[in-house]
Short mmCIF file of C-alpha atoms in Angstrom, two decimals:
data_model
loop_
_atom_site.label_atom_id
_atom_site.label_comp_id
_atom_site.label_asym_id
_atom_site.label_seq_id
_atom_site.Cartn_x
_atom_site.Cartn_y
_atom_site.Cartn_z
CA MET V 1348 188.78 -36.06 2.31
CA PRO V 1349 192.61 -35.66 2.50
CA GLU V 1350 194.37 -34.74 -0.69
CA PRO V 1351 196.17 -37.65 -2.33
CA LEU V 1352 199.94 -37.68 -2.71
CA PRO V 1353 201.05 -36.24 -6.07
CA HIS V 1354 202.27 -38.54 -8.81
CA HIS V 1355 205.83 -38.01 -9.95
CA PRO V 1356 205.93 -37.10 -13.62
CA GLN V 1357 208.14 -39.36 -15.75
CA PRO V 1358 210.32 -37.89 -18.44
CA SER V 1359 209.27 -38.36 -22.09
CA PRO V 1360 211.43 -40.67 -24.24
CA THR V 1361 212.05 -37.73 -26.54
CA ASP V 1362 213.31 -35.46 -23.76
CA PRO V 1363 217.11 -34.88 -23.69
CA GLU V 1364 218.85 -36.65 -20.92
CA PRO V 1365 219.74 -34.13 -18.12
CA SER V 1366 223.30 -33.61 -17.17
CA ALA V 1367 224.72 -34.89 -13.83
CA ARG V 1368 224.71 -31.27 -12.55
CA ASP V 1369 221.06 -30.55 -13.56
CA ARG V 1370 219.61 -33.98 -12.60
CA ARG V 1371 217.68 -33.72 -9.37
CA GLY V 1372 215.29 -36.58 -9.61
CA PRO V 1373 211.50 -36.56 -8.94
CA ALA V 1374 210.13 -34.22 -6.33
CA VAL V 1375 209.73 -35.62 -2.78
CA PRO V 1376 206.04 -35.93 -1.95
CA ALA V 1377 204.82 -33.58 0.78
CA LEU V 1378 203.38 -35.18 3.94
CA ARG V 1379 199.64 -34.73 4.52
CA GLN V 1380 198.00 -35.05 7.95
CA GLU V 1381 196.58 -38.42 6.91
CA PRO V 1382 198.56 -39.61 3.87
CA VAL V 1383 196.81 -41.50 1.07
CA PHE V 1384 199.10 -43.91 -0.61
CA ASP V 1385 197.16 -44.16 -3.83
CA ALA V 1386 200.09 -45.24 -5.99
CA VAL V 1387 201.13 -48.25 -3.84
CA PRO V 1388 200.85 -51.36 -6.02
CA GLU V 1389 198.60 -54.22 -4.91
CA ARG V 1390 200.09 -56.56 -2.26
CA SER V 1391 201.10 -59.21 -4.71
CA ARG V 1392 203.32 -56.79 -6.61
CA TRP V 1393 205.10 -55.40 -3.44
CA ARG V 1394 208.88 -55.47 -3.83
CA TYR V 1395 209.70 -54.50 -0.27
CA GLN V 1396 207.94 -57.12 1.77
CA PRO V 1397 207.83 -57.13 5.55
CA ARG V 1398 209.60 -60.20 6.81
CA ARG V 1399 206.95 -62.89 7.00
CA ALA V 1400 208.26 -66.40 6.49
CA SER V 1401 204.77 -67.91 6.31
CA ARG V 1402 203.92 -65.86 3.22
CA LEU V 1403 207.03 -67.14 1.45
CA TRP V 1404 206.09 -70.73 2.05
CA ARG V 1405 202.47 -70.20 0.99
CA SER V 1406 203.21 -68.54 -2.33
CA ARG V 1407 206.52 -70.09 -3.36
CA ALA V 1408 206.44 -73.51 -1.74
CA MET V 1409 206.96 -75.42 -5.01
CA ARG V 1410 210.09 -73.46 -6.08
CA ILE V 1411 211.53 -73.39 -2.58
CA GLY V 1412 210.85 -77.05 -2.11
CA VAL V 1413 212.58 -77.97 -5.44
CA LEU V 1414 215.60 -75.83 -4.56
CA VAL V 1415 215.97 -77.23 -1.04
CA THR V 1416 215.57 -80.81 -2.35
CA ALA V 1417 218.14 -80.22 -5.08
CA LEU V 1418 220.72 -78.83 -2.57
CA ALA V 1419 219.96 -81.60 -0.16
CA LEU V 1420 220.70 -84.21 -2.80
CA CYS V 1421 223.86 -82.41 -3.74
CA ALA V 1422 224.86 -82.43 -0.09
CA LEU V 1423 224.22 -86.16 0.33
CA VAL V 1424 226.20 -86.98 -2.85
CA ILE V 1425 229.20 -84.72 -2.19
CA LEU V 1426 229.55 -85.65 1.46
CA GLY V 1427 229.25 -89.31 0.50
CA LEU V 1428 232.01 -88.87 -2.05
CA VAL V 1429 234.17 -87.09 0.45
CA ARG V 1430 233.57 -89.69 3.12
CA LYS V 1431 234.45 -92.47 0.66
CA GLU V 1432 237.66 -90.66 -0.20
CA THR V 1433 238.76 -89.84 3.37
CA GLY V 1434 237.32 -92.74 5.34
CA HIS V 1435 235.02 -92.49 8.35
CA GLU V 1436 237.56 -91.23 10.83
CA GLY V 1437 239.23 -88.88 8.34
CA PHE V 1438 235.80 -87.43 7.41
CA LEU V 1439 234.95 -86.67 11.04
CA VAL V 1440 238.33 -85.08 11.73
CA GLY V 1441 238.16 -83.02 8.56
CA LEU V 1442 234.64 -81.97 9.29
CA GLY V 1443 235.57 -80.77 12.76
CA LEU V 1444 238.68 -78.88 11.64
CA ALA V 1445 237.02 -77.35 8.57
CA THR V 1446 234.19 -75.98 10.71
CA LEU V 1447 236.53 -73.76 12.72
CA PRO V 1448 236.95 -70.84 10.34
CA VAL V 1449 233.28 -70.78 9.10
CA PRO V 1450 231.75 -68.77 12.06
CA LEU V 1451 234.50 -66.12 11.82
CA LEU V 1452 234.00 -65.66 8.02
CA VAL V 1453 230.21 -65.65 8.16
CA THR V 1454 230.31 -63.13 10.98
CA ALA V 1455 232.64 -60.85 8.99
CA PHE V 1456 230.40 -60.93 5.90
CA ARG V 1457 227.28 -60.40 7.96
CA TRP V 1458 228.87 -57.35 9.66
CA LEU V 1459 229.64 -55.91 6.27
CA ASP V 1460 225.99 -56.36 5.30
CA ARG V 1461 224.49 -54.70 8.34
CA VAL V 1462 223.44 -51.40 6.61
CA GLU V 1463 220.83 -53.06 4.43
CA PRO V 1464 220.91 -56.66 5.59
CA ALA V 1465 220.06 -59.31 2.99
CA PRO V 1466 217.43 -61.84 3.99
CA TRP V 1467 218.86 -64.95 5.71
CA ARG V 1468 217.40 -67.12 3.04
CA ASN V 1469 219.74 -65.54 0.45
CA LEU V 1470 222.79 -66.07 2.73
CA ILE V 1471 221.85 -69.63 3.55
CA PHE V 1472 221.34 -70.35 -0.15
CA SER V 1473 224.77 -68.86 -1.02
CA PHE V 1474 226.59 -70.94 1.58
CA ALA V 1475 224.71 -74.09 0.63
CA TRP V 1476 225.31 -73.65 -3.01
CA GLY V 1477 229.00 -73.24 -2.52
CA ALA V 1478 229.26 -76.13 -0.02
CA PHE V 1479 227.23 -78.68 -1.93
CA ALA V 1480 226.26 -77.75 -5.51
CA ALA V 1481 229.47 -75.96 -6.57
CA ALA V 1482 231.70 -78.47 -4.74
CA LEU V 1483 229.93 -81.41 -6.37
CA ILE V 1484 230.24 -79.83 -9.80
CA ALA V 1485 233.95 -79.01 -9.17
CA ILE V 1486 234.89 -82.52 -7.89
CA LEU V 1487 233.18 -84.33 -10.82
CA ALA V 1488 234.45 -81.93 -13.46
CA ASN V 1489 238.01 -81.69 -12.13
CA THR V 1490 238.28 -85.46 -11.83
CA PHE V 1491 236.97 -86.13 -15.33
CA ALA V 1492 239.23 -83.45 -16.90
CA THR V 1493 242.32 -84.57 -15.04
CA ARG V 1494 241.82 -88.20 -16.08
CA TRP V 1495 241.19 -87.23 -19.66
CA ILE V 1496 244.36 -85.07 -19.79
CA ALA V 1497 246.38 -87.91 -18.19
CA THR V 1498 245.10 -90.39 -20.74
CA ALA V 1499 245.71 -88.05 -23.69
CA THR V 1500 249.25 -87.04 -22.70
CA ALA V 1501 250.33 -90.24 -20.80
CA ASP V 1502 251.73 -87.88 -18.16
CA PRO V 1503 249.74 -88.23 -14.90
CA THR V 1504 252.01 -85.80 -12.92
CA GLY V 1505 251.67 -83.12 -15.61
CA ALA V 1506 247.97 -83.76 -15.85
CA HIS V 1507 247.54 -83.12 -12.16
CA SER V 1508 249.52 -79.87 -12.33
CA LEU V 1509 247.61 -78.71 -15.36
CA GLY V 1510 244.33 -79.65 -13.79
CA ALA V 1511 245.12 -77.75 -10.58
CA THR V 1512 246.38 -74.69 -12.41
CA VAL V 1513 244.04 -74.33 -15.41
CA VAL V 1514 240.99 -76.65 -15.11
CA ALA V 1515 240.23 -76.24 -11.35
CA PRO V 1516 240.09 -72.33 -11.47
CA ILE V 1517 237.85 -72.27 -14.46
CA VAL V 1518 235.44 -74.97 -13.14
CA GLU V 1519 235.32 -73.85 -9.52
CA GLU V 1520 234.94 -70.12 -10.15
CA SER V 1521 232.28 -70.77 -12.83
CA ALA V 1522 230.32 -73.03 -10.43
CA LYS V 1523 230.54 -70.45 -7.56
CA ALA V 1524 229.54 -67.61 -9.92
CA VAL V 1525 226.28 -69.42 -10.68
CA ALA V 1526 225.03 -68.62 -7.16
CA ILE V 1527 225.86 -64.94 -7.55
CA ALA V 1528 224.14 -64.88 -10.97
CA LEU V 1529 221.00 -66.64 -9.61
CA LEU V 1530 220.54 -64.09 -6.87
CA PHE V 1531 221.39 -61.21 -9.26
CA PHE V 1532 218.65 -62.16 -11.65
CA PHE V 1533 215.97 -63.64 -9.43
CA ARG V 1534 216.48 -61.57 -6.24
CA ARG V 1535 217.23 -58.34 -8.02
CA LYS V 1536 215.50 -56.12 -5.47
CA GLU V 1537 217.85 -57.50 -2.79
CA PHE V 1538 220.95 -57.20 -4.88
CA THR V 1539 221.59 -53.49 -5.22
CA GLY V 1540 225.37 -52.85 -5.16
CA VAL V 1541 228.89 -53.81 -4.53
CA VAL V 1542 228.36 -54.78 -0.87
CA ASP V 1543 225.65 -57.26 -1.79
CA GLY V 1544 227.98 -58.79 -4.39
CA VAL V 1545 230.78 -59.13 -1.96
CA VAL V 1546 228.65 -60.73 0.68
CA VAL V 1547 226.98 -63.23 -1.61
CA ALA V 1548 230.29 -64.14 -3.27
CA GLY V 1549 232.07 -64.39 0.08
CA LEU V 1550 229.50 -66.71 1.69
CA THR V 1551 229.40 -68.86 -1.48
CA ALA V 1552 233.18 -69.21 -1.39
CA THR V 1553 233.12 -69.88 2.34
CA GLY V 1554 230.81 -72.78 1.74
CA PHE V 1555 232.95 -74.15 -1.05
CA ALA V 1556 236.13 -73.89 1.02
CA PHE V 1557 234.39 -75.63 3.89
CA THR V 1558 233.67 -78.78 1.85
CA GLU V 1559 237.06 -78.69 0.19
CA ASN V 1560 238.78 -78.42 3.56
CA ILE V 1561 236.98 -81.53 4.75
CA LEU V 1562 238.48 -83.44 1.87
CA TYR V 1563 242.02 -82.15 2.23
CA LEU V 1564 242.16 -82.41 6.02
CA GLY V 1565 240.51 -85.82 5.97
CA ASN V 1566 242.98 -87.15 3.43
CA ALA V 1567 245.93 -85.74 5.33
CA PHE V 1568 244.67 -87.41 8.54
CA GLY V 1569 244.26 -90.67 6.64
CA GLU V 1570 247.89 -90.47 5.42
CA ASP V 1571 249.09 -89.79 8.94
CA GLN V 1572 247.23 -92.77 10.24
CA ALA V 1573 248.72 -94.97 7.49
CA LEU V 1574 252.16 -93.94 8.60
CA GLY V 1575 251.33 -94.92 12.23
CA TYR V 1576 250.93 -91.40 13.73
CA SER V 1577 248.26 -90.67 16.28
CA GLY V 1578 246.54 -87.39 17.18
CA LEU V 1579 247.06 -84.50 14.77
CA PRO V 1580 250.72 -84.68 13.79
CA ALA V 1581 252.74 -84.02 10.63
CA LEU V 1582 250.67 -83.69 7.45
CA THR V 1583 247.34 -82.95 9.16
CA ALA V 1584 248.83 -80.13 11.20
CA ALA V 1585 250.61 -78.73 8.10
CA THR V 1586 247.44 -78.82 6.02
CA PHE V 1587 245.46 -77.19 8.76
CA PHE V 1588 248.04 -74.41 9.08
CA VAL V 1589 248.13 -73.69 5.37
CA ARG V 1590 244.43 -73.91 4.59
CA VAL V 1591 242.82 -72.70 7.83
CA VAL V 1592 245.34 -70.48 9.56
CA MET V 1593 247.20 -68.95 6.68
CA SER V 1594 244.58 -68.75 3.96
CA PRO V 1595 241.02 -69.00 5.18
CA PHE V 1596 240.25 -66.03 2.94
CA ALA V 1597 241.68 -67.60 -0.25
CA HIS V 1598 238.52 -68.80 -1.86
CA PRO V 1599 236.44 -65.76 -0.65
CA LEU V 1600 239.16 -63.55 -2.14
CA PHE V 1601 238.93 -65.12 -5.60
CA THR V 1602 235.12 -65.16 -5.76
CA VAL V 1603 234.63 -61.73 -4.27
CA LEU V 1604 236.17 -60.35 -7.57
CA ALA V 1605 233.20 -61.88 -9.38
CA GLY V 1606 230.78 -60.50 -6.78
CA ILE V 1607 232.24 -56.98 -7.29
CA GLY V 1608 231.55 -57.33 -10.95
CA PHE V 1609 227.94 -58.23 -10.39
CA GLY V 1610 227.61 -55.42 -7.88
CA LEU V 1611 228.90 -52.90 -10.37
CA ALA V 1612 226.44 -54.23 -12.92
CA ALA V 1613 223.58 -53.75 -10.37
CA THR V 1614 224.35 -50.03 -10.11
CA ALA V 1615 224.64 -49.43 -13.86
CA PRO V 1616 221.84 -47.54 -15.72
CA ARG V 1617 219.43 -49.83 -17.55
CA HIS V 1618 220.25 -48.34 -21.00
CA ARG V 1619 224.03 -48.98 -20.47
CA ARG V 1620 224.18 -52.57 -21.61
CA ALA V 1621 227.96 -52.72 -21.73
CA ARG V 1622 228.14 -51.52 -18.07
CA ARG V 1623 225.69 -54.23 -17.14
CA ILE V 1624 227.40 -57.07 -19.05
CA LEU V 1625 231.09 -56.45 -18.98
CA PRO V 1626 231.77 -56.11 -15.17
CA PRO V 1627 230.47 -59.57 -14.29
CA LEU V 1628 232.42 -61.18 -17.12
CA VAL V 1629 235.62 -59.34 -16.14
CA GLY V 1630 235.00 -60.15 -12.40
CA VAL V 1631 234.69 -63.91 -13.16
CA LEU V 1632 237.79 -63.84 -15.35
CA LEU V 1633 239.79 -62.16 -12.59
CA ALA V 1634 238.60 -64.67 -10.13
CA MET V 1635 239.80 -67.45 -12.36
CA GLY V 1636 243.14 -65.72 -12.90
CA THR V 1637 243.94 -65.14 -9.25
CA HIS V 1638 242.85 -68.69 -8.42
CA ALA V 1639 245.10 -70.03 -11.12
CA LEU V 1640 247.98 -67.92 -9.81
CA TRP V 1641 247.40 -69.29 -6.27
CA ASN V 1642 247.26 -72.91 -7.44
CA GLY V 1643 250.16 -72.51 -9.82
CA SER V 1644 252.40 -71.03 -7.13
CA ALA V 1645 252.14 -74.33 -5.22
CA SER V 1646 252.37 -76.60 -8.30
CA TYR V 1647 255.23 -74.93 -10.26
CA PHE V 1648 257.09 -72.54 -7.99
CA GLY V 1649 257.75 -74.74 -4.97
CA PRO V 1650 257.43 -73.74 -1.34
CA LEU V 1651 259.49 -70.50 -1.72
CA GLY V 1652 257.44 -69.42 -4.69
CA PHE V 1653 254.22 -70.24 -2.84
CA TYR V 1654 255.18 -68.07 0.12
CA ALA V 1655 256.40 -65.37 -2.19
CA VAL V 1656 253.03 -65.19 -4.02
CA TYR V 1657 251.27 -65.35 -0.65
CA GLY V 1658 253.20 -62.37 0.76
CA MET V 1659 253.59 -60.23 -2.32
CA PHE V 1660 250.18 -60.74 -3.95
CA MET V 1661 247.59 -62.48 -1.81
CA VAL V 1662 248.00 -60.51 1.35
CA PRO V 1663 247.98 -57.10 -0.41
CA SER V 1664 245.09 -58.08 -2.56
CA PHE V 1665 243.13 -59.19 0.49
CA ALA V 1666 243.90 -55.94 2.26
CA LEU V 1667 242.83 -53.96 -0.84
CA LEU V 1668 239.54 -55.77 -1.21
CA THR V 1669 238.86 -55.46 2.53
CA TRP V 1670 239.42 -51.71 2.34
CA LEU V 1671 237.16 -51.56 -0.75
CA ALA V 1672 234.34 -53.49 0.98
CA ILE V 1673 234.51 -51.30 4.10
CA ARG V 1674 234.61 -48.20 2.00
CA SER V 1675 231.50 -49.40 0.05
CA ARG V 1676 229.75 -49.92 3.36
CA GLN V 1677 230.61 -46.34 4.52
CA ASN V 1678 229.38 -45.02 1.14
CA GLU V 1679 226.04 -46.67 1.83
CA LEU V 1680 225.82 -44.83 5.13
CA ARG V 1681 226.76 -41.57 3.47
CA THR V 1682 224.04 -42.14 0.86
CA ILE V 1683 221.52 -42.51 3.69
CA ALA V 1684 222.78 -39.29 5.29
CA ALA V 1685 222.54 -37.44 2.01
CA GLU V 1686 219.11 -38.67 0.79
CA LEU V 1687 216.84 -39.02 3.89
CA PRO V 1688 217.02 -35.31 4.96
CA LYS V 1689 214.86 -34.57 1.88
CA TYR V 1690 212.08 -36.68 3.44
CA ALA V 1691 212.61 -35.03 6.80
CA ILE V 1692 212.12 -31.61 5.18
CA ALA V 1693 208.89 -32.95 3.61
CA GLY V 1694 207.75 -34.10 7.04
CA TRP V 1695 208.00 -37.88 6.57
CA LEU V 1696 210.83 -38.23 9.10
CA ALA V 1697 211.66 -36.41 12.33
CA PRO V 1698 214.59 -34.02 11.96
CA ALA V 1699 217.04 -36.25 13.86
CA GLU V 1700 216.11 -39.54 12.13
CA PRO V 1701 218.43 -39.21 9.10
CA GLN V 1702 221.36 -38.81 11.47
CA ALA V 1703 220.41 -41.88 13.49
CA LEU V 1704 219.73 -43.99 10.35
CA SER V 1705 223.16 -43.21 9.02
CA SER V 1706 224.94 -44.53 12.15
CA MET V 1707 225.07 -48.26 12.95
CA LYS V 1708 225.57 -47.38 16.65
CA ALA V 1709 222.43 -45.23 16.78
CA ARG V 1710 220.47 -47.93 14.92
CA THR V 1711 221.41 -50.58 17.37
CA MET V 1712 220.60 -48.27 20.31
CA ALA V 1713 217.21 -47.50 18.91
CA GLN V 1714 216.28 -51.14 18.72
CA GLY V 1715 217.58 -51.65 22.24
CA VAL V 1716 215.45 -48.74 23.53
CA ALA V 1717 212.30 -50.10 21.86
CA ARG V 1718 212.96 -53.63 23.12
CA HIS V 1719 213.57 -52.40 26.71
CA ALA V 1720 210.34 -50.35 26.70
CA HIS V 1721 207.89 -52.35 24.71
CA GLY V 1722 209.45 -55.81 24.03
CA PRO V 1723 210.77 -57.71 21.07
CA ALA V 1724 207.85 -56.77 18.76
CA ALA V 1725 208.72 -53.07 19.07
CA ALA V 1726 212.41 -53.82 18.36
CA HIS V 1727 211.38 -55.78 15.31
CA ALA V 1728 209.22 -52.88 14.10
CA VAL V 1729 212.20 -50.49 14.50
CA SER V 1730 214.40 -52.85 12.60
CA GLU V 1731 211.90 -53.10 9.75
CA TYR V 1732 211.55 -49.32 9.71
CA GLN V 1733 215.33 -48.95 9.38
CA ARG V 1734 215.40 -51.39 6.56
CA PHE V 1735 212.65 -49.65 4.62
CA ALA V 1736 214.17 -46.23 5.24
CA THR V 1737 217.54 -47.55 3.91
CA SER V 1738 215.80 -48.92 0.78
CA LEU V 1739 214.07 -45.55 0.32
CA ALA V 1740 217.38 -43.74 0.51
CA PHE V 1741 218.88 -45.99 -2.13
CA LEU V 1742 215.79 -45.71 -4.31
CA ARG V 1743 215.98 -41.96 -4.11
CA HIS V 1744 219.71 -42.09 -4.94
CA ARG V 1745 219.06 -44.18 -8.03
CA ALA V 1746 216.26 -41.78 -9.13
CA GLU V 1747 218.58 -38.84 -8.96
CA ARG V 1748 221.14 -40.77 -11.09
CA GLY V 1749 218.39 -41.70 -13.58
CA THR V 1750 218.46 -45.41 -12.82
CA ALA V 1751 215.36 -46.02 -10.71
CA GLY V 1752 213.04 -47.24 -13.48
CA PRO V 1753 209.55 -46.15 -14.50
CA ASP V 1754 207.93 -47.64 -11.41
CA PHE V 1755 209.75 -45.20 -9.05
CA THR V 1756 206.45 -43.67 -7.77
CA ALA V 1757 204.94 -46.88 -6.80
CA ARG V 1758 208.03 -48.16 -5.08
CA GLU V 1759 208.58 -44.84 -3.19
CA GLN V 1760 205.02 -44.86 -1.88
CA GLU V 1761 205.22 -48.52 -1.01
CA LEU V 1762 208.24 -47.84 1.21
CA LEU V 1763 206.62 -44.71 2.75
CA HIS V 1764 203.51 -46.77 3.37
CA HIS V 1765 205.52 -49.40 5.31
CA MET V 1766 207.41 -46.68 7.19
CA TRP V 1767 204.21 -44.81 8.16
CA GLN V 1768 202.78 -47.95 9.73
CA ARG V 1769 205.83 -48.22 12.06
CA LYS V 1770 206.57 -44.53 12.59
CA ALA V 1771 204.89 -44.28 15.93
CA VAL V 1772 207.30 -46.75 17.48
CA ALA V 1773 210.42 -46.16 15.40
CA ALA V 1774 210.63 -42.32 15.15
CA PRO V 1775 210.91 -41.65 18.92
CA ALA V 1776 213.45 -44.42 19.47
CA LEU V 1777 215.58 -43.13 16.58
CA THR V 1778 215.40 -39.52 17.77
CA TYR V 1779 216.43 -40.56 21.19
CA ALA V 1780 219.30 -42.63 19.77
CA ALA V 1781 220.48 -39.74 17.60
CA ARG V 1782 220.78 -37.43 20.64
CA ALA V 1783 222.21 -40.09 22.92
CA THR V 1784 225.04 -41.04 20.51
CA GLY V 1785 225.88 -37.38 19.72
CA ARG V 1786 224.55 -37.50 16.10
CA VAL V 1787 222.71 -34.25 16.80
CA LEU V 1788 223.39 -31.46 19.22
CA VAL V 1789 221.67 -31.68 22.57
CA PRO V 1790 220.10 -28.61 24.30
CA PRO V 1791 222.10 -26.72 26.94
CA PRO V 1792 222.52 -28.32 30.35
CA HIS V 1793 219.69 -26.39 31.99
CA ARG V 1794 217.18 -28.11 29.79
CA ASP V 1795 215.29 -31.21 31.05
CA TYR V 1796 217.11 -34.27 29.73
CA GLU V 1797 214.21 -36.51 30.80
CA THR V 1798 212.32 -35.42 27.66
CA TYR V 1799 214.94 -37.19 25.47
CA ASN V 1800 213.74 -40.66 26.42
CA PRO V 1801 210.38 -41.19 24.70
CA TYR V 1802 209.72 -44.37 26.64
CA ARG V 1803 210.42 -43.25 30.15
CA VAL V 1804 207.32 -43.62 32.34
#
């Protein structure tokens, strides 16, 4: 009977907290010839599920159905309101023009999320919430507040400017932040850091900007038609240039600040309540502030002030946040390269696997090798193996920082269990990819390079 894997001892509540220098985390379990994953929780308590859509629908059909129905109703109401405002032709023109930047933005955020990809259901929910739920809340609340201010002050022009500068940023950023908060609290295992916050926030804001652009572009087209223009002249072209060409990143830039706040909270230790509460609040307030500055530059500063704010604040801020997001992505790859060699030493991974798993190029090549040799099922197994290995590296990193939680042993063995089931297909492909991409040194030229391809017949 093979010896079971050792349990990781948990520190006593009375033990002094180790310093950052002395903290090394639980020991990595040694590999047995036939591992026994005795600490793996029962299937219903798995956190790291293999991707099986049918299971989701069987076990959570009611909640998913309610959510989809609610978002669909929001979509019908908001699109109906926009169509009523813009007219039939204006709606179609606005819809066509507003769709143009969406694939580019979605692709950019999906690229940023490639290290540990979030499930598509989370990304679709984020976009749908922004496009339908948040947009509906914003249009109703903004309209009500602006009319109330105009009635109270008897100054419709001032009410419009005040609504755009003060009311709209508060309402819109709060509505978009709800999507981030829902995923943060109810999909916590898939929301682990700054990159996840940036991606969720960016897609939510992309959806919101999509619906808002339909309204603005449709109204502009309607005004051009009323003046007797045909095609896309004057106001429609100017609106398209400002909202789609110059500033497609405006709403994502605002909301990403809130996403970074939630991402920082996700990495904070459980006992540090201030570090888990303050960053999201500060992030949402910063999102409101930048949004107010952007709207105010157009309402109060005139065209020159708008372009000054755009060039001196918005563009540098966008560049800084882009750098921060890419840096966070690289830090994730560095975490993989630092943590997974411990499992290679213990025998769970081949020596070259950590190098392949910390390179996006090698990961892609490994999936391609498996697909070419054994078909799509093998490539899918390699993809899942990479995802579980990435989660294992992040779990180990949190354990060494003292933030993994008391169920670390069960979660570690759960991930090792999933990886062991796919190792026969994934390990050779990753080893080959590591050598082919130069992640590890290859033998001298007189050696037989044919041995590097594990799938060659």
